[in-house]
Amino acid sequence: MPFLILALFLAALSGCDSYFFYPQRIHVANPYLERVLHEDVFFKTPDGVRLHGWFFHPNTEPRGTVLFFHGNAENISTHAGAVLWLAREGYQVFLFDYRGYGKSEGKPDMEGIHVDALAAIDEIFRMERVDKDRVAVFGQSLGGSVAVYAVANSPHRDRIRALVIDSAFSGYRRIAREKIAGVVLLWPLQYPLSLLVTDRYSASRWIGRVRPVSVLLLHGGADKVVPVRHGELLYRLAGEPKQLWIAPGAAHIGALSDENLRKRLLSFLAAVLGEGKNGKAGPRERTSPGGSFRESLFIL
């Protein structure tokens, strides 16, 4: 039996990309969508894959635009709740599905979803409705790691004002090794097996290159899916300006369930993006009422 388990695992790992992606084609009903004006957006990647997303409109003059990268499972219909509240707070929100998820064409793979991420940034900077001086990128879990790579490699990087990363793992190979080590029979093989996973797109490799974008890292102190040490490592590797907010009792992508933390995020966005047509943020040293958004660490 142990040999059978190992054989099956190695066979599956030969297509290791699939272990990171759990797409769902069918959208689920979300009653909260009815409370926010939204529209479908379709756009194509450079390799010709047609992707689908939603654009949420606020009921007021937009305070800015947030591009959202969701996690590795399901699709935007199940992840919309993570950003609907931002639309209610006055932000335009664009969220989309990677290839193979929801109504997006294709099949997910490691290279493809990073191509998709870059295409989504290109798309948002093509939209006439978007104030190009007030754009933030927000990624959760896998989406946080993807967002780091995309911002670092986007030709629009210098115009992106903020990068918010929630519960992201620091590296594909690192998280694979940790998950393999969690299987008793495979513990001795964690290092050689993890070498089968590419580190080309890992956030730890790219986060130091997102400057001059303001970086905010969020992580739950009780995250058992992606331990908080991943967020701490990314914080150490990131350039200034940067912040790390740790919510001690929060689980995976659970930090923003706290109303006070949401208010703090709104303050961060307001300071970095500016308010209203005549309230655009100036240079990168723009500060909040509580002080500078230079290097800081908060345990919430």
PDB file of N, CA and C in Angstrom, residues 171-180:
ATOM      1  N   GLY A 171       6.137  30.984  -2.116  1.00  0.00           N
ATOM      2  CA  GLY A 171       6.700  30.308  -3.273  1.00  0.00           C
ATOM      3  C   GLY A 171       5.939  29.037  -3.595  1.00  0.00           C
ATOM      4  N   TYR A 172       5.824  28.715  -4.870  1.00  0.00           N
ATOM      5  CA  TYR A 172       5.141  27.489  -5.278  1.00  0.00           C
ATOM      6  C   TYR A 172       5.899  26.261  -4.780  1.00  0.00           C
ATOM      7  N   ARG A 173       7.201  26.290  -4.927  1.00  0.00           N
ATOM      8  CA  ARG A 173       7.991  25.139  -4.488  1.00  0.00           C
ATOM      9  C   ARG A 173       7.955  25.002  -2.968  1.00  0.00           C
ATOM     10  N   ARG A 174       8.001  26.130  -2.276  1.00  0.00           N
ATOM     11  CA  ARG A 174       7.993  26.096  -0.811  1.00  0.00           C
ATOM     12  C   ARG A 174       6.678  25.521  -0.281  1.00  0.00           C
ATOM     13  N   ILE A 175       5.551  25.992  -0.805  1.00  0.00           N
ATOM     14  CA  ILE A 175       4.268  25.504  -0.295  1.00  0.00           C
ATOM     15  C   ILE A 175       4.072  24.041  -0.688  1.00  0.00           C
ATOM     16  N   ALA A 176       4.566  23.641  -1.872  1.00  0.00           N
ATOM     17  CA  ALA A 176       4.474  22.233  -2.270  1.00  0.00           C
ATOM     18  C   ALA A 176       5.271  21.357  -1.313  1.00  0.00           C
ATOM     19  N   ARG A 177       6.470  21.799  -0.964  1.00  0.00           N
ATOM     20  CA  ARG A 177       7.309  21.030  -0.036  1.00  0.00           C
ATOM     21  C   ARG A 177       6.619  20.877   1.312  1.00  0.00           C
ATOM     22  N   GLU A 178       6.000  21.958   1.793  1.00  0.00           N
ATOM     23  CA  GLU A 178       5.323  21.894   3.088  1.00  0.00           C
ATOM     24  C   GLU A 178       4.140  20.933   3.048  1.00  0.00           C
ATOM     25  N   LYS A 179       3.405  20.926   1.944  1.00  0.00           N
ATOM     26  CA  LYS A 179       2.253  20.027   1.844  1.00  0.00           C
ATOM     27  C   LYS A 179       2.709  18.572   1.713  1.00  0.00           C
ATOM     28  N   ILE A 180       3.775  18.343   0.965  1.00  0.00           N
ATOM     29  CA  ILE A 180       4.311  16.985   0.850  1.00  0.00           C
ATOM     30  C   ILE A 180       4.794  16.489   2.208  1.00  0.00           C
TER      31      ILE A 180
END
